Amino acid sequence: MLLNNKISLGFFVKNILHQALYIFLFANLIVLLKLFSAWPLVIPIAIAAILGTCIALLLAFRTNQAYDRWWEARIAWGAIVNDSRSLIRQLQMFLPDESKKELLHAFVERQCGFCFMLGDTLRGQDTAGRSKAFLSDADNVAVDKAANKPNAVLQQHSMAIRRLYDARELTDFQMVQLSINLNSLTDSMGRCERIKNTVFPRTYTFNMQVFIYLFAAILPFSLDPVHYFLDVPLVTLLASAFILIEKSAIQLQDPFENKPTDTPVTSIARTIEIDLKTMTDYPEIPDRHVSQTYYAL
């Protein structure tokens, strides 16, 4: 996720450098042809203006759709934060006996592991390190066999709660409340997986790029070639601005790709770990991650 810190200029430039260079060279070629060619290479400026207006409207729609996907992912992770805190708080209320502290800590570790492993899974990263860091040996064996490891962690939650219920440590009402919380975590996980696995229609990107490059191709024919040192930079800047906005939308539409514009799932998981361990009086609380760059993952 991009922060309010000063953003590196290279972050923007590297995304559009090649396209801007091609447009710059093309604009130079057309302007030089207009200066030294006897052919009437002129297109009315109104055509470029109409096309530019259409592109602006389409880009606004495109960016809104991409941001909606990013924001839905952030909302899902906000729900995971709330449900994680609620789960541990409920267990603290339902298991007030000090002798149950070790059992409560097992739930804390398992929930922290779920959050980190879900983020790693969404980004296509290996979860073995997280599994070893947070889960018990018995949980590790069960989770390692599963195709969907975050879901397997929730399954271990449910089995542990079932054992408490069978041992009459939980009432029927308490069992239902904990089950509702686990269902909510499952729902949030499913929303993230749906965003990850649902491809944004390729036609959106293709059509948008066709219009932008068509605009970049028409605009040099519409400007006065006499102002050579103004026309070429103007064509390059206008087309590059459209391309940059379109690239930004592409980055926002996929919030789990381990990029600066990602939903900051690792930072959120660390926040959850700090909160849960603080709630349950852990002797050592991990430090909150402070980003030294212009983004947080």
Coordinates of C-alpha atoms in Angstrom, one line a residue:
M1 CA 0.0 0.0 0.0
L2 CA 1.4 3.4 -0.9
L3 CA 1.9 5.6 2.1
N4 CA 2.0 9.4 2.7
N5 CA 5.8 9.2 2.6
K6 CA 7.6 10.8 -0.4
I7 CA 7.0 8.5 -3.3
S8 CA 10.0 7.7 -5.5
L9 CA 9.8 9.3 -9.0
G10 CA 11.3 6.1 -10.4
F11 CA 8.1 4.2 -9.2
F12 CA 6.1 6.2 -11.8
V13 CA 8.8 6.6 -14.5
K14 CA 9.7 2.9 -14.8
N15 CA 6.1 1.9 -15.5
I16 CA 5.8 4.1 -18.6
L17 CA 9.3 4.7 -19.7
H18 CA 9.2 2.4 -22.8
Q19 CA 5.8 3.6 -24.0
A20 CA 6.8 7.3 -23.4
L21 CA 10.0 6.8 -25.4
Y22 CA 8.1 5.2 -28.4
I23 CA 5.6 8.1 -28.4
F24 CA 8.4 10.6 -28.2
L25 CA 10.1 9.1 -31.2
F26 CA 6.9 8.8 -33.2
A27 CA 6.0 12.4 -32.4
N28 CA 9.4 13.6 -33.6
L29 CA 9.0 11.6 -36.8
I30 CA 5.6 13.1 -37.6
V31 CA 6.5 16.7 -36.8
L32 CA 9.7 16.5 -38.9
L33 CA 7.6 15.0 -41.8
K34 CA 5.2 17.9 -41.5
L35 CA 8.0 20.4 -41.5
F36 CA 9.9 19.0 -44.5
S37 CA 7.2 17.1 -46.5
A38 CA 5.0 18.6 -49.2
W39 CA 2.2 16.4 -48.2
P40 CA -0.7 18.0 -46.2
L41 CA -0.3 15.9 -43.0
V42 CA -2.9 17.6 -40.9
I43 CA -5.8 16.2 -38.9
P44 CA -8.3 18.6 -37.3
I45 CA -7.6 19.2 -33.6
A46 CA -11.3 18.5 -32.8
I47 CA -10.8 14.8 -33.5
A48 CA -8.0 14.5 -31.0
A49 CA -10.0 16.6 -28.5
I50 CA -13.0 14.3 -28.8
L51 CA -10.9 11.2 -28.5
G52 CA -9.1 12.6 -25.5
T53 CA -12.4 13.3 -23.8
C54 CA -13.6 9.8 -24.4
I55 CA -10.4 8.4 -23.0
A56 CA -10.7 10.5 -19.9
L57 CA -14.2 9.2 -19.2
L58 CA -13.2 5.6 -19.8
L59 CA -10.1 6.0 -17.5
A60 CA -12.3 7.3 -14.8
F61 CA -14.6 4.3 -15.0
R62 CA -11.6 1.9 -15.3
T63 CA -9.8 3.4 -12.2
N64 CA -13.0 3.3 -10.1
Q65 CA -13.5 -0.4 -11.0
A66 CA -9.9 -1.2 -10.1
Y67 CA -10.1 0.8 -6.8
D68 CA -13.3 -1.1 -5.9
R69 CA -11.4 -4.4 -6.0
W70 CA -8.5 -3.0 -3.9
W71 CA -10.9 -1.5 -1.4
E72 CA -12.9 -4.7 -1.1
A73 CA -9.7 -6.5 -0.3
R74 CA -8.9 -4.0 2.4
I75 CA -12.4 -4.3 3.8
A76 CA -12.0 -8.1 4.0
W77 CA -8.7 -7.7 5.9
G78 CA -10.3 -5.1 8.2
A79 CA -12.9 -7.8 9.0
I80 CA -10.1 -10.3 9.7
V81 CA -8.6 -7.9 12.2
N82 CA -11.9 -7.4 14.0
D83 CA -12.8 -11.1 14.0
S84 CA -9.3 -12.1 15.2
R85 CA -9.6 -9.8 18.2
S86 CA -13.2 -11.0 18.9
L87 CA -12.2 -14.7 18.8
I88 CA -9.5 -14.3 21.4
R89 CA -11.6 -12.0 23.6
Q90 CA -14.5 -14.5 23.5
L91 CA -12.1 -17.3 24.5
Q92 CA -10.8 -15.2 27.3
M93 CA -14.3 -14.8 28.6
F94 CA -15.3 -18.4 28.1
L95 CA -12.1 -19.8 29.6
P96 CA -11.4 -17.6 32.6
D97 CA -9.4 -20.2 34.5
E98 CA -5.7 -19.3 34.7
S99 CA -4.9 -22.9 34.0
K100 CA -6.3 -22.4 30.5
K101 CA -3.7 -19.8 29.7
E102 CA -1.6 -22.2 27.7
L103 CA -4.6 -23.3 25.7
L104 CA -5.5 -19.7 25.1
H105 CA -2.0 -19.0 23.8
A106 CA -2.3 -22.0 21.4
F107 CA -5.4 -20.2 19.9
V108 CA -3.4 -17.0 19.7
E109 CA -0.5 -18.6 17.9
R110 CA -2.8 -20.5 15.5
Q111 CA -4.8 -17.3 14.7
C112 CA -1.6 -15.3 14.0
G113 CA -0.4 -18.2 11.8
F114 CA -3.7 -18.1 9.9
C115 CA -3.3 -14.4 9.2
F116 CA 0.3 -14.6 8.0
M117 CA -0.3 -17.7 6.0
L118 CA -3.4 -16.3 4.3
G119 CA -1.4 -13.3 3.1
D120 CA 1.5 -15.4 1.9
T121 CA -0.9 -17.8 0.1
L122 CA -2.7 -14.9 -1.7
R123 CA 0.7 -13.6 -2.9
G124 CA 1.8 -17.1 -4.0
Q125 CA 4.6 -17.3 -1.4
D126 CA 5.7 -20.3 0.6
T127 CA 4.0 -20.7 4.0
A128 CA 6.3 -23.3 5.5
G129 CA 8.2 -20.8 7.6
R130 CA 5.0 -19.3 9.0
S131 CA 3.7 -22.7 9.8
K132 CA 6.8 -23.7 11.8
A133 CA 6.9 -20.3 13.6
F134 CA 3.3 -20.3 14.8
L135 CA 1.8 -23.8 14.8
S136 CA 2.3 -26.8 17.1
D137 CA 3.8 -30.0 15.7
A138 CA 0.4 -31.6 15.6
D139 CA -1.2 -28.7 13.8
N140 CA 1.8 -28.6 11.4
V141 CA 1.2 -32.2 10.4
A142 CA -2.5 -31.6 9.6
V143 CA -1.9 -28.3 7.8
D144 CA 1.0 -29.5 5.7
K145 CA -1.3 -32.2 4.1
A146 CA -3.9 -29.6 3.1
A147 CA -4.1 -27.9 -0.3
N148 CA -5.6 -24.8 1.3
K149 CA -3.4 -24.2 4.3
P150 CA -5.2 -21.1 5.8
N151 CA -8.5 -23.0 5.7
A152 CA -6.7 -26.0 7.4
V153 CA -5.6 -23.7 10.2
L154 CA -9.3 -22.6 10.7
Q155 CA -10.2 -26.3 10.7
Q156 CA -7.7 -26.9 13.6
H157 CA -9.4 -24.0 15.4
S158 CA -12.7 -25.7 15.0
M159 CA -11.4 -29.1 16.2
A160 CA -9.9 -27.5 19.3
I161 CA -13.1 -25.8 20.1
R162 CA -15.0 -29.1 19.6
R163 CA -12.7 -30.8 22.1
L164 CA -13.4 -28.0 24.6
Y165 CA -17.2 -28.5 24.0
D166 CA -16.9 -32.3 24.4
A167 CA -15.1 -31.8 27.6
R168 CA -17.9 -29.5 28.8
E169 CA -15.6 -26.5 29.0
L170 CA -18.0 -24.6 26.7
T171 CA -21.7 -24.2 26.8
D172 CA -24.0 -24.6 23.7
F173 CA -24.3 -20.8 23.5
Q174 CA -20.5 -20.3 23.7
M175 CA -20.0 -22.9 21.1
V176 CA -22.4 -21.2 18.7
Q177 CA -20.7 -17.8 19.2
L178 CA -17.2 -19.1 18.5
S179 CA -18.6 -21.0 15.4
I180 CA -20.1 -17.7 14.1
N181 CA -16.7 -16.0 14.5
L182 CA -15.0 -18.8 12.6
N183 CA -17.6 -18.6 9.8
S184 CA -16.9 -14.9 9.5
L185 CA -13.2 -15.5 9.2
T186 CA -13.9 -18.1 6.5
D187 CA -16.1 -15.6 4.7
S188 CA -13.4 -13.0 4.7
M189 CA -10.9 -15.5 3.4
G190 CA -13.2 -16.5 0.6
R191 CA -13.7 -12.9 -0.4
C192 CA -9.9 -12.5 -0.7
E193 CA -9.6 -15.7 -2.7
R194 CA -12.4 -14.6 -5.0
I195 CA -10.6 -11.3 -5.8
K196 CA -7.3 -13.1 -6.3
N197 CA -8.7 -15.8 -8.6
T198 CA -11.1 -13.6 -10.6
V199 CA -9.2 -12.1 -13.5
F200 CA -10.1 -8.5 -14.4
P201 CA -11.5 -8.6 -18.0
R202 CA -8.6 -8.4 -20.4
T203 CA -10.7 -6.5 -22.9
Y204 CA -10.8 -3.5 -20.5
T205 CA -7.0 -3.1 -20.7
F206 CA -6.8 -3.9 -24.5
N207 CA -9.5 -1.5 -25.5
M208 CA -8.1 1.3 -23.3
Q209 CA -4.6 0.9 -24.7
V210 CA -5.9 1.0 -28.3
F211 CA -7.6 4.3 -27.6
I212 CA -4.6 5.8 -25.9
Y213 CA -2.2 4.8 -28.6
L214 CA -4.7 6.0 -31.3
F215 CA -4.8 9.4 -29.5
A216 CA -1.0 9.5 -29.3
A217 CA -0.9 8.7 -33.1
I218 CA -3.4 11.4 -34.1
L219 CA -2.3 14.3 -31.8
P220 CA 1.0 15.1 -33.6
F221 CA -0.9 15.6 -36.9
S222 CA -3.2 18.1 -35.1
L223 CA -0.5 20.5 -33.7
D224 CA 1.3 23.3 -35.5
P225 CA 4.8 22.0 -36.6
V226 CA 6.3 25.4 -36.3
H227 CA 6.5 25.1 -32.5
Y228 CA 8.6 22.0 -32.7
F229 CA 10.2 22.2 -29.2
L230 CA 6.7 22.5 -27.7
D231 CA 4.7 20.1 -29.8
V232 CA 6.8 16.9 -29.2
P233 CA 7.0 17.3 -25.4
L234 CA 3.3 18.1 -25.3
V235 CA 2.3 15.0 -27.2
T236 CA 4.6 12.9 -25.1
L237 CA 3.3 14.3 -21.8
L238 CA -0.4 14.1 -22.7
A239 CA -0.2 10.5 -23.9
S240 CA 2.1 9.5 -21.0
A241 CA -0.4 10.9 -18.5
F242 CA -3.1 8.7 -19.9
I243 CA -0.8 5.7 -19.9
L244 CA 0.2 6.3 -16.3
I245 CA -3.4 6.5 -15.1
E246 CA -4.2 3.2 -16.9
K247 CA -1.1 1.5 -15.4
S248 CA -2.1 2.7 -11.9
A249 CA -5.5 1.1 -12.5
I250 CA -3.9 -2.2 -13.5
Q251 CA -1.8 -2.2 -10.3
L252 CA -4.8 -1.5 -8.1
Q253 CA -7.0 -4.2 -9.6
D254 CA -4.7 -7.0 -8.4
P255 CA -4.1 -6.3 -4.6
F256 CA -2.2 -9.5 -3.8
E257 CA 0.8 -9.4 -6.2
N258 CA 3.6 -8.4 -3.7
K259 CA 3.8 -4.9 -5.3
P260 CA 3.9 -1.5 -3.6
T261 CA 0.2 -1.0 -4.4
D262 CA -0.8 -4.2 -2.6
T263 CA -3.2 -4.4 0.3
P264 CA -0.7 -4.5 3.2
V265 CA -1.6 -8.0 4.4
T266 CA 1.8 -8.6 6.1
S267 CA 1.6 -5.4 8.0
I268 CA -2.0 -6.1 9.0
A269 CA -1.0 -9.6 10.1
R270 CA 1.7 -8.1 12.3
T271 CA -0.8 -5.7 13.8
I272 CA -3.1 -8.6 14.6
E273 CA -0.2 -10.5 16.2
I274 CA 0.7 -7.5 18.4
D275 CA -2.9 -7.0 19.5
L276 CA -3.6 -10.6 20.3
K277 CA -0.4 -11.1 22.2
T278 CA -0.9 -7.9 24.2
M279 CA -4.4 -9.0 25.1
T280 CA -3.2 -12.3 26.4
D281 CA -0.2 -11.0 28.4
Y282 CA 2.6 -12.5 26.3
P283 CA 6.0 -11.8 27.9
E284 CA 7.5 -10.7 24.5
I285 CA 5.5 -8.5 22.1
P286 CA 6.9 -8.1 18.6
D287 CA 7.7 -4.6 17.4
R288 CA 5.3 -2.8 15.1
H289 CA 6.8 -2.6 11.6
V290 CA 7.7 0.9 10.5
S291 CA 8.2 1.2 6.8
Q292 CA 11.4 2.9 5.6
T293 CA 10.1 3.3 2.1
Y294 CA 7.1 4.9 0.4
Y295 CA 4.9 1.7 0.7
A296 CA 4.0 -1.0 3.2
L297 CA 3.4 -4.7 2.4

